[in-house]
Amino acid sequence: MPLMKSWIDSANDPACDFPLNNLPCGVFSVDDEDPRCGVAIGDQILDMTAAEEAGLVALTDAPLFADPWWNDLMEQGPAVWAAMRARLTALLEEGAAEREAVAPLLVPMSEATLHLPFAVSEYTDFYAGRHHAHNVGCMFRGPENALPPNWLHMPIGYNGRASSVCVSGTPIRRPWGQLKSPDHDAPAFLPSRRFDFELEIGAIVGTPSDGPLTVKQADAHLFGYVLLNDWSARDIQAWEYQPLGPFQAKATATSISPWIVMKAALDPFRIDTPPREVPLLDHLKDDGPGLYNIALRATLTPAGQPGTTITRTNYGEMYYSAPQQLAHHATAGSPMNVGDLLGSGTISGPTGPERGSMLELSWGGQEPLTLDSGDTRSFLLDGDVLTLEGHAQGDGYRIGFGRCSGEILPALDDPFAG
Ligand code: CA
């Protein structure tokens, strides 16, 4: 599919994340006004709440953009999602008849503050990247036992906390926690010294379900995707993770990018999951390409210094797709809700510079990275800004995700000091 041209010139720039082909969904505010729903187009945001009030976007009898989240639209299902995209395309394409009515509803993105684009009902994080699981397994258990025996048969996950999901730009406070150094007999309560990021893609459930789903059905329930950083305290994790998996190590924060890229915008970039190393059971078998060719990178910017790109990888490295993860999630009967967020798991590629976490990049701290500034890093330091970016590359345009960024703030004083 070629670039769809818009009368908003900035949307036709091949380097712009938000051409007419994209139309990602966000929530924004200007000055002290209440947040509203908006769609990114070029360097502008179309105010969807105002467009609906003006009668330019009438998808159902009831308003869908009266509240500052996209859950109401998501709940309507795929036919309404498609109708919205068709209507927005008609309003924003080159030569649009209603251009004069739409132009006053555009807000420059540079003047807007972006908020969480949807109400996160629940958050689940998976561990579905083959290279990441192998790397971490080697460090934690040795190469002989790197992959647990179940790993090639189903996507491993844990139930996280929706309450700590935040939007890009939110500062991240270094956590305190219970740590146990291999050199000491007793655990200690200290600020994490091995605080890390994880480069992931989040899939958003658009329509609810109550019972098992096939992989194909699961795909139809998904609304779109965001960049996701699963902040991780490795020293807390190493001590707590057995026998029930991550808990406080992952409870500090999970950052997501502010724009939901709808599944329809990514459709031209679908790719297959990698070849299966052992056959999957029927309920997890792919039914068509479930991944997307999305180039991803992570940049580390120390305070007052230029940034260094520390990772370049691709969403196509995942072993399990989001539809497979959602299908697995629903097998035992758990209802899935509008606004459920599913983290892919860390997306690492096969080589060193493609690793999606500091834990892997510095190999557990044994091989610190050298940044462009000459500084070295094994894990994140206070003042560091970690930024994720991603896009699918079309012919003369890109479907971009914008940025997912967070600055590390120093730990607070000991919360339990006398
Ligand atoms: Ca993770």
Tab-separated table of C-alpha atoms and ligand atoms in Angstrom:
chain	number	residue	atom	x	y	z
A	1	MET	CA	0.000	0.000	0.000
A	2	PRO	CA	1.424	3.467	-0.938
A	3	LEU	CA	1.327	6.658	1.130
A	4	MET	CA	-2.217	8.006	1.459
A	5	LYS	CA	-1.823	11.747	0.923
A	6	SER	CA	-3.334	14.223	3.350
A	7	TRP	CA	-4.050	17.960	3.020
A	8	ILE	CA	-1.952	18.305	6.188
A	9	ASP	CA	1.498	18.603	4.583
A	10	SER	CA	3.510	17.336	7.577
A	11	ALA	CA	1.664	13.997	7.336
A	12	ASN	CA	3.157	13.383	3.876
A	13	ASP	CA	6.783	13.608	5.064
A	14	PRO	CA	8.339	10.125	4.648
A	15	ALA	CA	10.027	10.506	8.070
A	16	CYS	CA	6.773	11.400	9.883
A	17	ASP	CA	5.466	8.766	12.322
A	18	PHE	CA	1.851	9.753	11.715
A	19	PRO	CA	0.796	9.739	8.032
A	20	LEU	CA	-2.837	9.274	7.002
A	21	ASN	CA	-2.132	5.518	6.817
A	22	ASN	CA	-1.559	5.457	10.590
A	23	LEU	CA	-4.240	7.445	12.500
A	24	PRO	CA	-3.195	6.364	16.025
A	25	CYS	CA	-5.417	7.032	19.014
A	26	GLY	CA	-4.364	9.152	22.002
A	27	VAL	CA	-5.585	11.416	24.786
A	28	PHE	CA	-4.291	14.977	25.030
A	29	SER	CA	-4.792	18.250	26.843
A	30	VAL	CA	-3.822	21.848	26.150
A	31	ASP	CA	-3.012	24.285	28.961
A	32	ASP	CA	-5.287	23.550	31.921
A	33	GLU	CA	-8.183	22.156	29.903
A	34	ASP	CA	-9.595	18.690	30.511
A	35	PRO	CA	-8.014	15.799	28.541
A	36	ARG	CA	-9.807	14.706	25.335
A	37	CYS	CA	-9.505	11.990	22.734
A	38	GLY	CA	-7.406	12.798	19.686
A	39	VAL	CA	-5.942	11.199	16.586
A	40	ALA	CA	-2.392	12.039	15.454
A	41	ILE	CA	-2.009	13.287	11.871
A	42	GLY	CA	1.377	14.706	10.876
A	43	ASP	CA	2.457	17.211	13.522
A	44	GLN	CA	-1.188	17.842	14.494
A	45	ILE	CA	-3.829	16.192	16.668
A	46	LEU	CA	-7.418	16.009	15.474
A	47	ASP	CA	-9.626	16.691	18.496
A	48	MET	CA	-12.013	13.709	18.306
A	49	THR	CA	-14.190	14.940	21.160
A	50	ALA	CA	-14.769	18.212	19.287
A	51	ALA	CA	-15.196	16.429	15.945
A	52	GLU	CA	-17.901	14.248	17.454
A	53	GLU	CA	-19.626	17.228	19.069
A	54	ALA	CA	-19.562	19.032	15.705
A	55	GLY	CA	-21.277	16.063	14.035
A	56	LEU	CA	-18.270	15.319	11.807
A	57	VAL	CA	-17.748	11.832	13.282
A	58	ALA	CA	-21.013	10.066	14.134
A	59	LEU	CA	-20.348	6.325	14.483
A	60	THR	CA	-23.095	5.255	16.898
A	61	ASP	CA	-26.166	6.808	18.516
A	62	ALA	CA	-24.287	7.368	21.790
A	63	PRO	CA	-21.137	9.525	21.956
A	64	LEU	CA	-17.874	7.541	21.979
A	65	PHE	CA	-15.421	10.327	22.782
A	66	ALA	CA	-17.101	12.087	25.691
A	67	ASP	CA	-14.624	10.613	28.186
A	68	PRO	CA	-10.825	10.900	27.985
A	69	TRP	CA	-10.102	7.305	27.030
A	70	TRP	CA	-10.560	5.098	23.980
A	71	ASN	CA	-12.301	2.253	25.823
A	72	ASP	CA	-15.768	3.321	24.613
A	73	LEU	CA	-14.703	3.148	20.969
A	74	MET	CA	-12.759	-0.103	21.495
A	75	GLU	CA	-15.793	-1.807	23.028
A	76	GLN	CA	-17.800	-1.199	19.823
A	77	GLY	CA	-15.765	-3.786	17.936
A	78	PRO	CA	-14.096	-4.153	14.540
A	79	ALA	CA	-16.931	-2.837	12.332
A	80	VAL	CA	-17.021	0.500	14.172
A	81	TRP	CA	-13.197	0.656	14.273
A	82	ALA	CA	-13.172	0.306	10.484
A	83	ALA	CA	-15.976	2.849	10.064
A	84	MET	CA	-13.992	5.363	12.133
A	85	ARG	CA	-10.883	4.895	10.002
A	86	ALA	CA	-12.891	5.302	6.807
A	87	ARG	CA	-14.538	8.468	8.104
A	88	LEU	CA	-11.243	9.999	9.288
A	89	THR	CA	-9.610	9.151	5.973
A	90	ALA	CA	-12.409	10.980	4.148
A	91	LEU	CA	-11.968	14.031	6.394
A	92	LEU	CA	-8.184	14.191	6.205
A	93	GLU	CA	-7.266	12.998	2.689
A	94	GLU	CA	-6.061	15.311	-0.047
A	95	GLY	CA	-9.013	17.146	-1.590
A	96	ALA	CA	-11.361	16.408	1.331
A	97	ALA	CA	-14.673	18.261	0.937
A	98	GLU	CA	-14.948	19.066	4.651
A	99	ARG	CA	-11.443	20.446	5.084
A	100	GLU	CA	-12.727	23.877	6.172
A	101	ALA	CA	-14.787	22.323	8.972
A	102	VAL	CA	-11.956	20.071	10.173
A	103	ALA	CA	-9.087	22.591	10.160
A	104	PRO	CA	-10.256	24.469	13.315
A	105	LEU	CA	-10.307	21.151	15.239
A	106	LEU	CA	-6.559	20.541	14.779
A	107	VAL	CA	-4.209	21.155	17.702
A	108	PRO	CA	-0.421	21.405	17.184
A	109	MET	CA	1.171	18.379	18.869
A	110	SER	CA	3.914	20.667	20.207
A	111	GLU	CA	1.326	22.449	22.383
A	112	ALA	CA	-0.306	19.305	23.769
A	113	THR	CA	0.330	17.203	26.850
A	114	LEU	CA	-0.263	13.494	26.203
A	115	HIS	CA	-1.990	11.199	28.704
A	116	LEU	CA	-2.665	7.464	29.036
A	117	PRO	CA	-4.745	6.703	25.924
A	118	PHE	CA	-7.011	4.127	27.562
A	119	ALA	CA	-8.138	2.953	30.971
A	120	VAL	CA	-5.967	-0.108	31.643
A	121	SER	CA	-8.270	-2.738	33.111
A	122	GLU	CA	-5.614	-5.386	33.768
A	123	TYR	CA	-1.996	-5.904	32.820
A	124	THR	CA	-0.306	-9.192	31.950
A	125	ASP	CA	3.321	-9.529	30.922
A	126	PHE	CA	4.700	-12.422	28.903
A	127	TYR	CA	8.147	-13.892	28.479
A	128	ALA	CA	7.810	-14.827	24.834
A	129	GLY	CA	11.053	-13.715	23.180
A	130	ARG	CA	13.270	-16.709	22.398
A	131	HIS	CA	16.590	-14.835	22.581
A	132	HIS	CA	15.682	-12.978	25.780
A	133	ALA	CA	14.528	-16.148	27.519
A	134	HIS	CA	17.707	-17.922	26.475
A	135	ASN	CA	19.977	-15.066	27.593
A	136	VAL	CA	18.296	-14.587	30.973
A	137	GLY	CA	18.084	-18.337	31.529
A	138	CYS	CA	21.832	-18.663	30.884
A	139	MET	CA	22.580	-15.987	33.479
A	140	PHE	CA	20.136	-17.227	36.130
A	141	ARG	CA	20.401	-21.013	35.671
A	142	GLY	CA	23.250	-21.738	33.244
A	143	PRO	CA	23.113	-22.689	29.534
A	144	GLU	CA	22.041	-26.299	30.229
A	145	ASN	CA	18.795	-25.170	31.883
A	146	ALA	CA	18.325	-21.840	30.088
A	147	LEU	CA	14.874	-22.586	28.680
A	148	PRO	CA	12.384	-24.114	31.140
A	149	PRO	CA	10.850	-27.363	29.777
A	150	ASN	CA	7.459	-25.687	29.158
A	151	TRP	CA	8.816	-22.684	27.234
A	152	LEU	CA	8.566	-24.046	23.677
A	153	HIS	CA	5.011	-25.288	24.322
A	154	MET	CA	3.215	-22.166	25.569
A	155	PRO	CA	3.745	-18.430	26.157
A	156	ILE	CA	4.841	-18.003	29.798
A	157	GLY	CA	3.366	-14.988	31.587
A	158	TYR	CA	2.425	-13.462	34.933
A	159	ASN	CA	-0.354	-11.170	36.083
A	160	GLY	CA	1.062	-7.679	36.627
A	161	ARG	CA	-0.457	-4.506	38.038
A	162	ALA	CA	-2.610	-2.160	35.960
A	163	SER	CA	-2.203	0.491	38.677
A	164	SER	CA	1.447	1.146	37.870
A	165	VAL	CA	1.040	1.501	34.081
A	166	CYS	CA	1.933	5.085	33.155
A	167	VAL	CA	2.317	7.163	30.007
A	168	SER	CA	5.621	8.065	28.387
A	169	GLY	CA	7.242	11.073	30.068
A	170	THR	CA	6.280	10.006	33.588
A	171	PRO	CA	9.453	10.015	35.763
A	172	ILE	CA	10.365	6.628	37.257
A	173	ARG	CA	11.453	6.532	40.905
A	174	ARG	CA	14.188	4.006	41.741
A	175	PRO	CA	12.548	1.474	44.060
A	176	TRP	CA	13.585	0.103	47.424
A	177	GLY	CA	13.306	-3.614	47.913
A	178	GLN	CA	14.566	-6.735	49.536
A	179	LEU	CA	17.879	-7.740	47.961
A	180	LYS	CA	20.251	-10.561	48.616
A	181	SER	CA	23.779	-10.330	47.375
A	182	PRO	CA	25.424	-13.677	46.582
A	183	ASP	CA	28.275	-12.460	48.809
A	184	HIS	CA	26.125	-12.077	51.936
A	185	ASP	CA	24.166	-14.574	54.002
A	186	ALA	CA	21.335	-12.227	54.942
A	187	PRO	CA	18.968	-10.191	52.739
A	188	ALA	CA	18.892	-6.391	53.127
A	189	PHE	CA	16.292	-3.683	52.379
A	190	LEU	CA	17.993	-1.223	50.016
A	191	PRO	CA	17.417	0.887	46.886
A	192	SER	CA	17.752	-1.301	43.798
A	193	ARG	CA	21.261	-1.199	42.356
A	194	ARG	CA	20.401	-3.108	39.204
A	195	PHE	CA	17.468	-1.129	37.808
A	196	ASP	CA	16.715	-1.963	34.186
A	197	PHE	CA	14.392	-1.450	31.230
A	198	GLU	CA	12.739	-4.040	28.985
A	199	LEU	CA	11.912	-3.188	25.374
A	200	GLU	CA	8.479	-4.621	24.618
A	201	ILE	CA	5.336	-4.109	22.535
A	202	GLY	CA	1.999	-3.997	24.349
A	203	ALA	CA	-1.155	-5.422	22.730
A	204	ILE	CA	-4.515	-3.966	23.776
A	205	VAL	CA	-7.676	-6.047	24.028
A	206	GLY	CA	-10.515	-4.123	22.391
A	207	THR	CA	-13.524	-6.378	22.856
A	208	PRO	CA	-14.349	-8.553	25.865
A	209	SER	CA	-14.504	-12.339	25.923
A	210	ASP	CA	-15.645	-14.949	28.429
A	211	GLY	CA	-14.237	-18.344	27.577
A	212	PRO	CA	-11.627	-19.948	25.366
A	213	LEU	CA	-10.582	-18.241	22.118
A	214	THR	CA	-8.880	-19.647	19.058
A	215	VAL	CA	-5.783	-17.781	17.895
A	216	LYS	CA	-7.811	-16.362	15.000
A	217	GLN	CA	-10.607	-15.217	17.327
A	218	ALA	CA	-8.052	-13.715	19.687
A	219	ASP	CA	-6.559	-11.654	16.859
A	220	ALA	CA	-10.008	-10.227	16.100
A	221	HIS	CA	-10.365	-9.086	19.738
A	222	LEU	CA	-7.151	-7.027	19.624
A	223	PHE	CA	-7.531	-3.290	18.950
A	224	GLY	CA	-3.947	-2.122	18.602
A	225	TYR	CA	-0.401	-1.912	19.873
A	226	VAL	CA	1.859	0.445	21.860
A	227	LEU	CA	5.534	0.527	22.832
A	228	LEU	CA	5.989	-0.761	26.368
A	229	ASN	CA	8.870	-0.522	28.847
A	230	ASP	CA	8.606	-3.053	31.660
A	231	TRP	CA	10.937	-1.399	34.210
A	232	SER	CA	12.658	-4.169	36.189
A	233	ALA	CA	14.741	-4.276	39.381
A	234	ARG	CA	17.066	-7.207	38.670
A	235	ASP	CA	18.434	-7.526	42.203
A	236	ILE	CA	14.911	-7.703	43.674
A	237	GLN	CA	13.939	-10.158	40.916
A	238	ALA	CA	16.890	-12.516	41.432
A	239	TRP	CA	15.988	-12.991	45.114
A	240	GLU	CA	12.187	-13.162	44.856
A	241	TYR	CA	11.419	-14.931	41.561
A	242	GLN	CA	11.336	-18.534	42.765
A	243	PRO	CA	8.885	-20.216	43.059
A	244	LEU	CA	6.108	-17.929	41.768
A	245	GLY	CA	7.852	-15.541	39.337
A	246	PRO	CA	8.293	-11.756	39.294
A	247	PHE	CA	6.515	-9.645	41.915
A	248	GLN	CA	8.025	-6.480	43.416
A	249	ALA	CA	10.779	-6.411	40.779
A	250	LYS	CA	8.128	-5.433	38.230
A	251	ALA	CA	5.808	-3.400	40.453
A	252	THR	CA	7.467	0.034	40.209
A	253	ALA	CA	6.150	1.133	36.833
A	254	THR	CA	5.356	0.068	33.275
A	255	SER	CA	5.579	2.896	30.700
A	256	ILE	CA	3.622	2.876	27.446
A	257	SER	CA	3.777	5.170	24.404
A	258	PRO	CA	0.909	7.675	24.169
A	259	TRP	CA	-0.466	6.622	20.759
A	260	ILE	CA	-2.303	3.334	20.157
A	261	VAL	CA	-1.419	2.171	16.644
A	262	MET	CA	-4.507	0.346	15.412
A	263	LYS	CA	-4.166	-3.161	14.059
A	264	ALA	CA	-5.530	-2.005	10.682
A	265	ALA	CA	-2.607	0.414	10.233
A	266	LEU	CA	-0.155	-2.436	10.810
A	267	ASP	CA	-1.909	-4.974	8.562
A	268	PRO	CA	0.429	-4.449	5.542
A	269	PHE	CA	3.384	-5.343	7.782
A	270	ARG	CA	2.221	-8.727	9.097
A	271	ILE	CA	4.842	-11.484	9.241
A	272	ASP	CA	4.910	-15.080	10.421
A	273	THR	CA	6.261	-16.200	13.748
A	274	PRO	CA	9.675	-17.941	13.443
A	275	PRO	CA	9.717	-21.690	12.613
A	276	ARG	CA	8.491	-23.827	15.537
A	277	GLU	CA	11.220	-25.800	17.277
A	278	VAL	CA	8.634	-28.287	18.516
A	279	PRO	CA	5.051	-28.498	17.202
A	280	LEU	CA	2.515	-26.489	19.191
A	281	LEU	CA	-0.711	-27.997	20.470
A	282	ASP	CA	-3.681	-27.195	18.262
A	283	HIS	CA	-5.103	-24.384	20.416
A	284	LEU	CA	-1.887	-22.347	19.984
A	285	LYS	CA	-1.227	-23.014	16.313
A	286	ASP	CA	-0.903	-19.887	14.157
A	287	ASP	CA	-3.654	-19.121	11.689
A	288	GLY	CA	-1.863	-16.705	9.366
A	289	PRO	CA	0.923	-14.248	10.177
A	290	GLY	CA	0.503	-12.956	13.747
A	291	LEU	CA	3.600	-10.771	14.149
A	292	TYR	CA	4.547	-7.456	12.509
A	293	ASN	CA	7.761	-6.166	10.972
A	294	ILE	CA	8.365	-3.298	13.410
A	295	ALA	CA	11.902	-1.902	13.732
A	296	LEU	CA	12.623	-1.003	17.359
A	297	ARG	CA	15.381	0.830	19.159
A	298	ALA	CA	16.300	1.973	22.653
A	299	THR	CA	18.325	5.103	23.420
A	300	LEU	CA	20.032	5.844	26.744
A	301	THR	CA	20.599	9.535	27.497
A	302	PRO	CA	22.566	10.371	30.668
A	303	ALA	CA	21.719	13.719	32.307
A	304	GLY	CA	23.244	16.604	30.331
A	305	GLN	CA	24.765	14.366	27.675
A	306	PRO	CA	23.886	13.178	24.168
A	307	GLY	CA	21.995	9.923	23.801
A	308	THR	CA	23.415	6.592	22.648
A	309	THR	CA	21.333	4.052	20.764
A	310	ILE	CA	22.037	0.880	22.738
A	311	THR	CA	19.632	-1.571	21.056
A	312	ARG	CA	18.204	-2.146	17.585
A	313	THR	CA	15.821	-5.063	17.242
A	314	ASN	CA	12.532	-6.071	15.614
A	315	TYR	CA	9.134	-7.256	16.871
A	316	GLY	CA	9.463	-10.143	14.381
A	317	GLU	CA	11.959	-11.751	16.790
A	318	MET	CA	9.117	-12.858	19.107
A	319	TYR	CA	8.493	-16.604	19.310
A	320	TYR	CA	4.798	-16.137	20.204
A	321	SER	CA	2.438	-13.509	18.736
A	322	ALA	CA	-0.031	-11.420	20.735
A	323	PRO	CA	-2.998	-13.452	19.375
A	324	GLN	CA	-1.300	-16.637	20.649
A	325	GLN	CA	-0.713	-14.978	24.018
A	326	LEU	CA	-4.326	-13.839	24.267
A	327	ALA	CA	-5.581	-17.292	23.218
A	328	HIS	CA	-3.423	-18.917	25.886
A	329	HIS	CA	-4.556	-16.333	28.471
A	330	ALA	CA	-8.203	-17.261	27.882
A	331	THR	CA	-7.822	-21.068	27.917
A	332	ALA	CA	-8.731	-21.623	31.570
A	333	GLY	CA	-11.801	-19.410	31.546
A	334	SER	CA	-10.527	-16.006	32.671
A	335	PRO	CA	-12.740	-13.300	31.149
A	336	MET	CA	-10.765	-10.739	29.135
A	337	ASN	CA	-11.863	-7.130	29.319
A	338	VAL	CA	-11.833	-3.992	27.207
A	339	GLY	CA	-8.503	-2.322	27.948
A	340	ASP	CA	-6.559	-5.420	29.007
A	341	LEU	CA	-2.887	-4.803	28.271
A	342	LEU	CA	-0.619	-7.704	27.249
A	343	GLY	CA	3.147	-7.100	27.283
A	344	SER	CA	5.002	-9.129	24.641
A	345	GLY	CA	8.032	-9.922	26.762
A	346	THR	CA	11.453	-8.451	26.088
A	347	ILE	CA	12.254	-8.312	22.366
A	348	SER	CA	15.885	-9.289	21.897
A	349	GLY	CA	17.487	-10.315	18.622
A	350	PRO	CA	20.147	-13.001	18.212
A	351	THR	CA	23.226	-10.754	18.425
A	352	GLY	CA	24.665	-8.544	21.189
A	353	PRO	CA	23.522	-5.118	19.892
A	354	GLU	CA	19.966	-6.472	19.478
A	355	ARG	CA	19.417	-7.212	23.177
A	356	GLY	CA	16.412	-5.489	24.740
A	357	SER	CA	17.537	-4.977	28.354
A	358	MET	CA	20.615	-3.799	30.264
A	359	LEU	CA	20.750	-7.223	31.950
A	360	GLU	CA	21.496	-8.788	28.565
A	361	LEU	CA	23.471	-5.881	27.046
A	362	SER	CA	25.936	-5.870	29.982
A	363	TRP	CA	25.602	-9.647	30.494
A	364	GLY	CA	24.553	-9.327	34.106
A	365	GLY	CA	26.969	-6.441	34.695
A	366	GLN	CA	30.049	-8.391	33.621
A	367	GLU	CA	30.494	-6.493	30.334
A	368	PRO	CA	29.494	-2.835	30.894
A	369	LEU	CA	28.400	-0.840	27.838
A	370	THR	CA	30.441	2.167	26.724
A	371	LEU	CA	28.211	5.109	25.743
A	372	ASP	CA	29.068	7.762	23.121
A	373	SER	CA	29.958	10.112	25.985
A	374	GLY	CA	32.621	7.657	27.206
A	375	ASP	CA	30.592	6.771	30.326
A	376	THR	CA	29.956	3.111	31.014
A	377	ARG	CA	26.728	1.462	32.172
A	378	SER	CA	25.799	-1.947	33.503
A	379	PHE	CA	22.361	-0.819	34.731
A	380	LEU	CA	20.485	2.508	34.755
A	381	LEU	CA	21.755	5.383	36.903
A	382	ASP	CA	19.751	8.255	38.409
A	383	GLY	CA	19.179	10.959	35.789
A	384	ASP	CA	19.338	8.535	32.856
A	385	VAL	CA	16.528	8.860	30.307
A	386	LEU	CA	15.591	5.652	28.485
A	387	THR	CA	13.602	6.102	25.260
A	388	LEU	CA	11.989	3.438	23.074
A	389	GLU	CA	11.024	4.134	19.459
A	390	GLY	CA	9.535	1.951	16.753
A	391	HIS	CA	8.033	2.012	13.280
A	392	ALA	CA	6.957	-0.206	10.410
A	393	GLN	CA	8.583	0.962	7.167
A	394	GLY	CA	6.279	1.341	4.178
A	395	ASP	CA	7.126	2.465	0.655
A	396	GLY	CA	7.689	6.207	1.145
A	397	TYR	CA	6.005	6.385	4.561
A	398	ARG	CA	6.204	4.832	8.001
A	399	ILE	CA	3.720	3.692	10.607
A	400	GLY	CA	5.374	5.135	13.727
A	401	PHE	CA	4.654	4.618	17.407
A	402	GLY	CA	6.146	7.913	18.642
A	403	ARG	CA	8.248	7.600	21.789
A	404	CYS	CA	8.111	5.804	25.109
A	405	SER	CA	10.429	7.611	27.493
A	406	GLY	CA	11.172	7.827	31.212
A	407	GLU	CA	13.796	9.474	33.437
A	408	ILE	CA	15.172	7.642	36.472
A	409	LEU	CA	14.748	9.646	39.675
A	410	PRO	CA	16.852	8.879	42.767
A	411	ALA	CA	15.340	6.605	45.414
A	412	LEU	CA	13.520	8.366	48.229
A	413	ASP	CA	14.989	8.312	51.726
A	414	ASP	CA	14.546	5.015	53.561
A	415	PRO	CA	10.749	4.798	53.974
A	416	PHE	CA	11.143	2.796	57.216
A	417	ALA	CA	13.982	4.743	58.851
A	418	GLY	CA	13.214	5.538	62.521
B	1	CA	CA	8.831	-8.072	30.812
